[in-house]
Amino acid sequence: MIETITQEQLWNGPAADAWLTMQSTLDQLFEPFETALVDAVKDQGARHVLDIGCGTGATTIAIGRAIAGRGHATGADLSVPMIELAGERARACGVDARFIAGDASRIAANTPFDMAVSRFGIMFFDDPVAAFEQIRAMLLPDAPLTAFAWRSPKENPFMTCAERTAAPMLPPLPPQQPDAPGQFAFAAADRVRTILADAGWSRVVLTPFDVECTMPVARLDAYLLHMGRVGIALNQLDDAPRTALLAQLRRAFAPFVDGDRVRFTAACWRIDARA
Ligand SMILES: C[S@@+](CC[C@H](N)C(=O)[O-])C[C@H]1O[C@@H](n2cnc3c(N)ncnc32)[C@H](O)[C@@H]1O
C-alpha cells in the first residue's frame, strides 16, 4: 500500500515538486479559470483581493496586473516552495502581488480584503469550516468570494483516467474518502453549502462551470509522470515497469488527444458567496 501523507507534507513535498516542474503547462491548462477570476474581480470592482491556495501565483499575478494602480492582490498558500516561486514570478514581471505562507485556517493580514478568489485552492483544508471562518475574518463584511472546485470524479474522466488505468499495475493506492481533503472534496454541492454556511458565509451559490482545457500533446508524458498519485507512484518504479505503464497510460489517454493538442472538458463548480 502506498502511504498516505498529510496535506502539509504533500504540498511541501511531492505535489509541490510536480506543480513547480509543470507550472507553465498547468497555467496553460487552467487559464480559463484565471480569466474567469480576473473578470469576476473586475465585475466586483475589487481593489484588495485575497487568492486562497494561490500555488505558483498565476491567478494572483493576473489579478494584480488587472487592478494595478488601484489596488493589489495577495496570494496565500500552505506550500513554501510554491509560494516562493509565485513571489519570484511576480517580481520578474513587475507586478505588485504579495504572498503569505501558511495554512488558510491560521493566516492573517493587516488590511481587510474586499474580495477572495481561488482556482482549485480550497479543497485541501483539514478543517474546511475553520479555514473558511478565517478567510471570512480577513474580508470586509459582505465582501464576495468567487472560487472554482472540481465536481465529481465521474464527471471528470480525464482527471481519473491515470488512476483507473494504473490501478492493476501499482501497489494499492489508499482509498479516497469523498469528504477527505483532496481534488474532489468539494464535488458534493450540499457539503460545500453546509461548510460555507457553518463558517458564517451567506448567499452561497454553486453554478456548474464546464470549460475546455488544453495543452500540447508533447507535454502529456511529463503530465503523466508528475501529476497526482500515479505520477508519484510512477517515479518509485524501476525503468522497465515505468516504461510499460507509461505506454499503457498513453493508450488510455488517446481519446483526449486531438492532433497536436490534448483536450478535455473540466466539470467544475463556480462557488459564489458573501462574507
Ligand atoms: C491544486 S493547487 C492550485 C494552485 C493554484 N491556485 C493554481 O491554480 O495554480 C492547490 C493549492 O492549494 C494549496 N493548499 C492546500 N492546502 C492548503 C491550506 N490548508 N491552506 C492554504 N493553501 C493550501 C496547495 O499548497 C496548492 O498550492
mmCIF file of C-alpha atoms and ligand atoms in Angstrom:
data_model
loop_
_atom_site.group_PDB
_atom_site.id
_atom_site.type_symbol
_atom_site.label_atom_id
_atom_site.label_comp_id
_atom_site.label_asym_id
_atom_site.label_seq_id
_atom_site.Cartn_x
_atom_site.Cartn_y
_atom_site.Cartn_z
ATOM 1 C CA MET A 1 0.000 0.000 0.000
ATOM 2 C CA ILE A 2 1.308 3.475 -0.891
ATOM 3 C CA GLU A 3 1.404 5.535 2.320
ATOM 4 C CA THR A 4 -0.888 8.490 2.997
ATOM 5 C CA ILE A 5 0.892 11.727 3.918
ATOM 6 C CA THR A 6 -0.536 14.933 5.381
ATOM 7 C CA GLN A 7 -1.611 17.826 3.145
ATOM 8 C CA GLU A 8 1.223 19.914 4.575
ATOM 9 C CA GLN A 9 3.775 17.230 3.689
ATOM 10 C CA LEU A 10 2.178 16.706 0.278
ATOM 11 C CA TRP A 11 2.211 20.393 -0.728
ATOM 12 C CA ASN A 12 5.722 20.926 0.624
ATOM 13 C CA GLY A 13 6.945 17.649 -0.930
ATOM 14 C CA PRO A 14 5.859 15.620 -3.963
ATOM 15 C CA ALA A 15 2.879 17.753 -5.013
ATOM 16 C CA ALA A 16 4.993 20.919 -4.837
ATOM 17 C CA ASP A 17 7.714 19.237 -6.927
ATOM 18 C CA ALA A 18 5.094 18.311 -9.524
ATOM 19 C CA TRP A 19 3.469 21.779 -9.633
ATOM 20 C CA LEU A 20 6.870 23.515 -9.836
ATOM 21 C CA THR A 21 8.030 21.273 -12.682
ATOM 22 C CA MET A 22 4.724 21.527 -14.529
ATOM 23 C CA GLN A 23 3.998 25.206 -13.743
ATOM 24 C CA SER A 24 3.823 26.541 -17.305
ATOM 25 C CA THR A 25 1.779 23.574 -18.590
ATOM 26 C CA LEU A 26 -0.672 23.749 -15.678
ATOM 27 C CA ASP A 27 -1.079 27.507 -16.064
ATOM 28 C CA GLN A 28 -1.864 26.987 -19.756
ATOM 29 C CA LEU A 29 -4.289 24.151 -18.938
ATOM 30 C CA PHE A 30 -6.172 26.127 -16.279
ATOM 31 C CA GLU A 31 -6.027 29.556 -17.930
ATOM 32 C CA PRO A 32 -9.836 29.692 -18.482
ATOM 33 C CA PHE A 33 -10.280 29.746 -14.686
ATOM 34 C CA GLU A 34 -7.694 32.516 -14.295
ATOM 35 C CA THR A 35 -9.581 34.572 -16.900
ATOM 36 C CA ALA A 36 -12.922 33.961 -15.168
ATOM 37 C CA LEU A 37 -11.489 35.075 -11.813
ATOM 38 C CA VAL A 38 -9.917 38.221 -13.290
ATOM 39 C CA ASP A 39 -13.318 39.031 -14.854
ATOM 40 C CA ALA A 40 -15.065 38.424 -11.501
ATOM 41 C CA VAL A 41 -12.648 40.810 -9.752
ATOM 42 C CA LYS A 42 -13.283 43.461 -12.435
ATOM 43 C CA ASP A 43 -17.072 42.940 -12.212
ATOM 44 C CA GLN A 44 -16.940 43.475 -8.457
ATOM 45 C CA GLY A 45 -14.605 46.474 -8.734
ATOM 46 C CA ALA A 46 -12.489 44.835 -6.010
ATOM 47 C CA ARG A 47 -9.231 46.525 -5.018
ATOM 48 C CA HIS A 48 -7.692 44.277 -2.357
ATOM 49 C CA VAL A 49 -8.017 40.653 -3.397
ATOM 50 C CA LEU A 50 -7.010 37.515 -1.486
ATOM 51 C CA ASP A 51 -6.172 34.461 -3.642
ATOM 52 C CA ILE A 52 -6.557 31.359 -1.468
ATOM 53 C CA GLY A 53 -4.245 28.420 -2.182
ATOM 54 C CA CYS A 54 -2.526 30.548 -4.821
ATOM 55 C CA GLY A 55 0.183 27.973 -5.575
ATOM 56 C CA THR A 56 2.778 29.279 -8.016
ATOM 57 C CA GLY A 57 0.827 32.507 -8.365
ATOM 58 C CA ALA A 58 -0.541 32.749 -11.937
ATOM 59 C CA THR A 59 -4.004 33.916 -10.837
ATOM 60 C CA THR A 60 -2.665 36.264 -8.143
ATOM 61 C CA ILE A 61 -0.332 37.877 -10.677
ATOM 62 C CA ALA A 62 -3.053 38.161 -13.352
ATOM 63 C CA ILE A 63 -5.367 39.862 -10.835
ATOM 64 C CA GLY A 64 -2.542 42.088 -9.563
ATOM 65 C CA ARG A 65 -1.911 43.170 -13.146
ATOM 66 C CA ALA A 66 -5.624 43.795 -13.798
ATOM 67 C CA ILE A 67 -6.017 46.050 -10.745
ATOM 68 C CA ALA A 68 -2.584 47.718 -10.865
ATOM 69 C CA GLY A 69 -2.730 51.353 -9.792
ATOM 70 C CA ARG A 70 -5.955 50.985 -7.774
ATOM 71 C CA GLY A 71 -5.154 48.003 -5.526
ATOM 72 C CA HIS A 72 -3.167 44.832 -5.153
ATOM 73 C CA ALA A 73 -3.544 41.083 -4.990
ATOM 74 C CA THR A 74 -2.294 38.858 -2.182
ATOM 75 C CA GLY A 75 -1.777 35.121 -2.504
ATOM 76 C CA ALA A 76 -1.856 32.745 0.472
ATOM 77 C CA ASP A 77 -0.620 29.177 0.371
ATOM 78 C CA LEU A 78 0.486 26.281 2.547
ATOM 79 C CA SER A 79 3.319 25.368 0.185
ATOM 80 C CA VAL A 80 6.558 27.225 0.872
ATOM 81 C CA PRO A 81 8.288 26.250 -2.413
ATOM 82 C CA MET A 82 5.220 27.102 -4.495
ATOM 83 C CA ILE A 83 4.719 30.488 -2.866
ATOM 84 C CA GLU A 84 8.423 31.272 -3.222
ATOM 85 C CA LEU A 85 8.131 30.696 -6.967
ATOM 86 C CA ALA A 86 4.977 32.850 -7.011
ATOM 87 C CA GLY A 87 6.947 35.726 -5.425
ATOM 88 C CA GLU A 88 9.804 35.323 -7.900
ATOM 89 C CA ARG A 89 7.375 35.332 -10.827
ATOM 90 C CA ALA A 90 5.620 38.485 -9.576
ATOM 91 C CA ARG A 91 8.939 40.303 -9.114
ATOM 92 C CA ALA A 92 10.150 39.162 -12.546
ATOM 93 C CA CYS A 93 7.124 40.666 -14.279
ATOM 94 C CA GLY A 94 6.972 43.777 -12.064
ATOM 95 C CA VAL A 95 3.512 43.086 -10.603
ATOM 96 C CA ASP A 96 2.769 44.305 -7.066
ATOM 97 C CA ALA A 97 1.482 40.994 -5.729
ATOM 98 C CA ARG A 98 2.111 39.964 -2.113
ATOM 99 C CA PHE A 99 2.282 36.472 -0.671
ATOM 100 C CA ILE A 100 1.546 34.918 2.736
ATOM 101 C CA ALA A 101 2.801 31.421 3.583
ATOM 102 C CA GLY A 102 0.650 29.296 5.891
ATOM 103 C CA ASP A 103 -2.457 27.220 6.409
ATOM 104 C CA ALA A 104 -5.609 29.113 5.385
ATOM 105 C CA SER A 105 -7.142 28.378 8.800
ATOM 106 C CA ARG A 106 -4.330 30.278 10.566
ATOM 107 C CA ILE A 107 -3.151 33.071 8.231
ATOM 108 C CA ALA A 108 -3.742 36.759 8.983
ATOM 109 C CA ALA A 109 -3.207 40.092 7.209
ATOM 110 C CA ASN A 110 -3.235 43.704 8.451
ATOM 111 C CA THR A 111 -5.604 45.167 5.839
ATOM 112 C CA PRO A 112 -9.022 43.620 5.263
ATOM 113 C CA PHE A 113 -9.631 42.350 1.725
ATOM 114 C CA ASP A 114 -12.663 43.312 -0.349
ATOM 115 C CA MET A 115 -12.756 40.038 -2.304
ATOM 116 C CA ALA A 116 -11.445 36.457 -2.058
ATOM 117 C CA VAL A 117 -10.874 34.150 -5.020
ATOM 118 C CA SER A 118 -9.475 30.691 -5.578
ATOM 119 C CA ARG A 119 -8.563 28.498 -8.508
ATOM 120 C CA PHE A 120 -8.687 24.963 -7.075
ATOM 121 C CA GLY A 121 -7.033 26.008 -3.786
ATOM 122 C CA ILE A 122 -9.893 25.378 -1.332
ATOM 123 C CA MET A 123 -10.453 21.592 -1.382
ATOM 124 C CA PHE A 124 -7.431 20.560 0.670
ATOM 125 C CA PHE A 125 -8.224 22.032 4.102
ATOM 126 C CA ASP A 126 -8.072 19.586 7.040
ATOM 127 C CA ASP A 127 -10.759 21.651 8.773
ATOM 128 C CA PRO A 128 -12.685 23.454 5.995
ATOM 129 C CA VAL A 129 -15.072 25.272 8.356
ATOM 130 C CA ALA A 130 -12.158 26.726 10.361
ATOM 131 C CA ALA A 131 -10.389 27.741 7.144
ATOM 132 C CA PHE A 132 -13.466 29.469 5.715
ATOM 133 C CA GLU A 133 -14.101 31.207 9.069
ATOM 134 C CA GLN A 134 -10.558 32.571 8.974
ATOM 135 C CA ILE A 135 -10.852 33.630 5.321
ATOM 136 C CA ARG A 136 -14.121 35.419 6.150
ATOM 137 C CA ALA A 137 -12.439 37.163 9.088
ATOM 138 C CA MET A 138 -9.864 38.594 6.676
ATOM 139 C CA LEU A 139 -12.574 40.160 4.467
ATOM 140 C CA LEU A 140 -14.735 43.240 4.829
ATOM 141 C CA PRO A 141 -18.376 42.460 5.766
ATOM 142 C CA ASP A 142 -20.374 41.326 2.708
ATOM 143 C CA ALA A 143 -17.225 41.016 0.528
ATOM 144 C CA PRO A 144 -17.604 38.466 -2.287
ATOM 145 C CA LEU A 145 -15.913 35.101 -2.722
ATOM 146 C CA THR A 146 -15.570 33.501 -6.161
ATOM 147 C CA ALA A 147 -13.837 30.127 -6.283
ATOM 148 C CA PHE A 148 -13.541 27.110 -8.553
ATOM 149 C CA ALA A 149 -13.567 23.471 -7.422
ATOM 150 C CA TRP A 150 -13.944 20.173 -9.268
ATOM 151 C CA ARG A 151 -17.277 18.394 -9.500
ATOM 152 C CA SER A 152 -17.351 14.576 -9.222
ATOM 153 C CA PRO A 153 -14.681 12.160 -10.488
ATOM 154 C CA LYS A 154 -17.343 10.599 -12.739
ATOM 155 C CA GLU A 155 -17.871 13.943 -14.494
ATOM 156 C CA ASN A 156 -14.103 14.414 -14.906
ATOM 157 C CA PRO A 157 -12.844 11.301 -16.760
ATOM 158 C CA PHE A 158 -9.563 12.991 -17.787
ATOM 159 C CA MET A 159 -8.711 13.516 -14.112
ATOM 160 C CA THR A 160 -9.447 9.903 -13.160
ATOM 161 C CA CYS A 161 -8.024 8.147 -16.247
ATOM 162 C CA ALA A 162 -4.494 7.699 -14.852
ATOM 163 C CA GLU A 163 -5.583 6.042 -11.568
ATOM 164 C CA ARG A 164 -8.136 3.854 -13.346
ATOM 165 C CA THR A 165 -5.537 2.675 -15.858
ATOM 166 C CA ALA A 166 -2.634 2.256 -13.454
ATOM 167 C CA ALA A 167 -4.514 0.557 -10.614
ATOM 168 C CA PRO A 168 -3.804 -3.061 -11.710
ATOM 169 C CA MET A 169 -0.075 -2.341 -12.093
ATOM 170 C CA LEU A 170 0.611 -0.410 -8.883
ATOM 171 C CA PRO A 171 0.617 -1.231 -5.170
ATOM 172 C CA PRO A 172 -2.881 -0.413 -3.857
ATOM 173 C CA LEU A 173 -3.481 3.338 -3.514
ATOM 174 C CA PRO A 174 -5.177 4.325 -0.231
ATOM 175 C CA PRO A 175 -8.949 4.585 -0.865
ATOM 176 C CA GLN A 176 -10.121 8.196 -1.388
ATOM 177 C CA GLN A 177 -12.847 9.187 1.084
ATOM 178 C CA PRO A 178 -15.227 11.633 -0.661
ATOM 179 C CA ASP A 179 -15.085 14.150 2.222
ATOM 180 C CA ALA A 180 -11.328 13.887 2.890
ATOM 181 C CA PRO A 181 -9.101 16.755 1.720
ATOM 182 C CA GLY A 182 -8.314 16.287 -1.959
ATOM 183 C CA GLN A 183 -9.128 17.257 -5.524
ATOM 184 C CA PHE A 184 -12.767 16.115 -5.348
ATOM 185 C CA ALA A 185 -13.548 17.087 -1.745
ATOM 186 C CA PHE A 186 -15.972 19.811 -2.920
ATOM 187 C CA ALA A 187 -17.769 17.683 -5.521
ATOM 188 C CA ALA A 188 -20.963 17.459 -3.422
ATOM 189 C CA ALA A 189 -22.762 20.804 -3.660
ATOM 190 C CA ASP A 190 -24.700 20.299 -0.406
ATOM 191 C CA ARG A 191 -21.478 19.695 1.507
ATOM 192 C CA VAL A 192 -19.978 22.927 0.153
ATOM 193 C CA ARG A 193 -23.132 24.888 1.074
ATOM 194 C CA THR A 194 -23.028 23.432 4.603
ATOM 195 C CA ILE A 195 -19.308 24.190 5.080
ATOM 196 C CA LEU A 196 -19.723 27.803 3.973
ATOM 197 C CA ALA A 197 -22.911 28.328 5.994
ATOM 198 C CA ASP A 198 -21.269 26.830 9.119
ATOM 199 C CA ALA A 199 -18.323 29.193 8.567
ATOM 200 C CA GLY A 200 -20.687 32.195 8.543
ATOM 201 C CA TRP A 201 -20.907 32.868 4.788
ATOM 202 C CA SER A 202 -24.190 33.886 3.182
ATOM 203 C CA ARG A 203 -25.755 33.938 -0.311
ATOM 204 C CA VAL A 204 -23.872 30.771 -1.285
ATOM 205 C CA VAL A 205 -24.497 29.874 -4.944
ATOM 206 C CA LEU A 206 -22.920 26.945 -6.808
ATOM 207 C CA THR A 207 -23.113 27.095 -10.605
ATOM 208 C CA PRO A 208 -21.833 24.350 -12.928
ATOM 209 C CA PHE A 209 -18.859 25.684 -14.879
ATOM 210 C CA ASP A 210 -17.772 23.400 -17.750
ATOM 211 C CA VAL A 211 -14.848 24.544 -19.835
ATOM 212 C CA GLU A 212 -12.402 23.067 -22.347
ATOM 213 C CA CYS A 213 -8.839 22.756 -21.085
ATOM 214 C CA THR A 214 -5.973 22.126 -23.477
ATOM 215 C CA MET A 215 -2.208 21.556 -23.556
ATOM 216 C CA PRO A 216 0.292 20.488 -26.230
ATOM 217 C CA VAL A 217 0.365 16.708 -26.719
ATOM 218 C CA ALA A 218 4.145 16.995 -26.318
ATOM 219 C CA ARG A 219 3.508 17.710 -22.605
ATOM 220 C CA LEU A 220 1.354 14.618 -21.980
ATOM 221 C CA ASP A 221 4.209 12.314 -20.888
ATOM 222 C CA ALA A 222 5.505 14.922 -18.431
ATOM 223 C CA TYR A 223 1.956 15.414 -17.126
ATOM 224 C CA LEU A 224 1.544 11.664 -16.542
ATOM 225 C CA LEU A 225 4.991 11.308 -14.961
ATOM 226 C CA HIS A 226 4.444 14.108 -12.461
ATOM 227 C CA MET A 227 0.805 14.705 -11.646
ATOM 228 C CA GLY A 228 -1.346 13.076 -8.981
ATOM 229 C CA ARG A 229 -0.900 9.870 -7.086
ATOM 230 C CA VAL A 230 0.025 7.961 -10.261
ATOM 231 C CA GLY A 231 2.793 10.449 -11.081
ATOM 232 C CA ILE A 232 4.253 9.960 -7.587
ATOM 233 C CA ALA A 233 3.902 6.165 -7.860
ATOM 234 C CA LEU A 234 5.436 6.045 -11.367
ATOM 235 C CA ASN A 235 8.570 7.699 -10.081
ATOM 236 C CA GLN A 236 9.008 4.966 -7.495
ATOM 237 C CA LEU A 237 9.017 2.206 -10.160
ATOM 238 C CA ASP A 238 12.074 0.721 -11.882
ATOM 239 C CA ASP A 239 12.721 1.649 -15.513
ATOM 240 C CA ALA A 240 11.045 -1.354 -17.162
ATOM 241 C CA PRO A 241 7.696 -1.254 -15.304
ATOM 242 C CA ARG A 242 7.644 2.548 -15.547
ATOM 243 C CA THR A 243 8.099 2.415 -19.331
ATOM 244 C CA ALA A 244 5.401 -0.273 -19.647
ATOM 245 C CA LEU A 245 2.926 1.659 -17.516
ATOM 246 C CA LEU A 246 3.633 4.913 -19.347
ATOM 247 C CA ALA A 247 2.888 3.188 -22.671
ATOM 248 C CA GLN A 248 -0.386 1.876 -21.250
ATOM 249 C CA LEU A 249 -1.286 5.340 -19.937
ATOM 250 C CA ARG A 250 -0.606 6.899 -23.366
ATOM 251 C CA ARG A 251 -3.068 4.429 -24.924
ATOM 252 C CA ALA A 252 -5.673 5.184 -22.249
ATOM 253 C CA PHE A 253 -5.355 8.939 -22.832
ATOM 254 C CA ALA A 254 -5.657 8.598 -26.650
ATOM 255 C CA PRO A 255 -9.351 9.679 -26.616
ATOM 256 C CA PHE A 256 -8.219 13.050 -25.215
ATOM 257 C CA VAL A 257 -5.656 13.610 -27.994
ATOM 258 C CA ASP A 258 -6.749 15.797 -30.898
ATOM 259 C CA GLY A 259 -3.875 16.281 -33.362
ATOM 260 C CA ASP A 260 -1.083 18.060 -31.520
ATOM 261 C CA ARG A 261 -3.306 19.046 -28.560
ATOM 262 C CA VAL A 262 -4.709 17.275 -25.521
ATOM 263 C CA ARG A 263 -8.250 18.463 -24.839
ATOM 264 C CA PHE A 264 -10.783 17.699 -22.134
ATOM 265 C CA THR A 265 -13.775 19.296 -20.503
ATOM 266 C CA ALA A 266 -13.240 20.323 -16.889
ATOM 267 C CA ALA A 267 -16.506 19.866 -14.967
ATOM 268 C CA CYS A 268 -16.344 22.312 -12.071
ATOM 269 C CA TRP A 269 -18.369 24.374 -9.639
ATOM 270 C CA ARG A 270 -18.172 28.121 -9.653
ATOM 271 C CA ILE A 271 -18.805 28.960 -5.998
ATOM 272 C CA ASP A 272 -20.001 32.458 -5.115
ATOM 273 C CA ALA A 273 -20.711 33.636 -1.584
ATOM 274 C CA ARG A 274 -20.651 36.714 0.658
ATOM 275 C CA ALA A 275 -18.584 37.182 3.817
HETATM 276 C C1 LIG B 1 -4.434 22.380 -6.975
HETATM 277 S S1 LIG B 1 -3.265 23.540 -6.323
HETATM 278 C C2 LIG B 1 -3.837 25.058 -7.074
HETATM 279 C C3 LIG B 1 -2.798 26.127 -7.056
HETATM 280 C C4 LIG B 1 -3.208 27.447 -7.742
HETATM 281 N N1 LIG B 1 -4.423 28.004 -7.196
HETATM 282 C C5 LIG B 1 -3.324 27.275 -9.230
HETATM 283 O O1 LIG B 1 -4.443 27.196 -9.736
HETATM 284 O O2 LIG B 1 -2.278 27.205 -9.909
HETATM 285 C C6 LIG B 1 -3.870 23.679 -4.644
HETATM 286 C C7 LIG B 1 -3.116 24.680 -3.804
HETATM 287 O O3 LIG B 1 -3.742 24.754 -2.506
HETATM 288 C C8 LIG B 1 -2.719 24.889 -1.523
HETATM 289 N N2 LIG B 1 -3.214 24.458 -0.207
HETATM 290 C C9 LIG B 1 -3.513 23.204 0.194
HETATM 291 N N3 LIG B 1 -3.916 23.207 1.472
HETATM 292 C C10 LIG B 1 -3.899 24.492 1.891
HETATM 293 C C11 LIG B 1 -4.192 25.133 3.130
HETATM 294 N N4 LIG B 1 -4.618 24.431 4.187
HETATM 295 N N5 LIG B 1 -4.026 26.479 3.213
HETATM 296 C C12 LIG B 1 -3.578 27.190 2.139
HETATM 297 N N6 LIG B 1 -3.286 26.631 0.947
HETATM 298 C C13 LIG B 1 -3.431 25.302 0.821
HETATM 299 C C14 LIG B 1 -1.620 23.987 -2.072
HETATM 300 O O4 LIG B 1 -0.361 24.236 -1.465
HETATM 301 C C15 LIG B 1 -1.666 24.295 -3.563
HETATM 302 O O5 LIG B 1 -0.833 25.347 -3.910
#
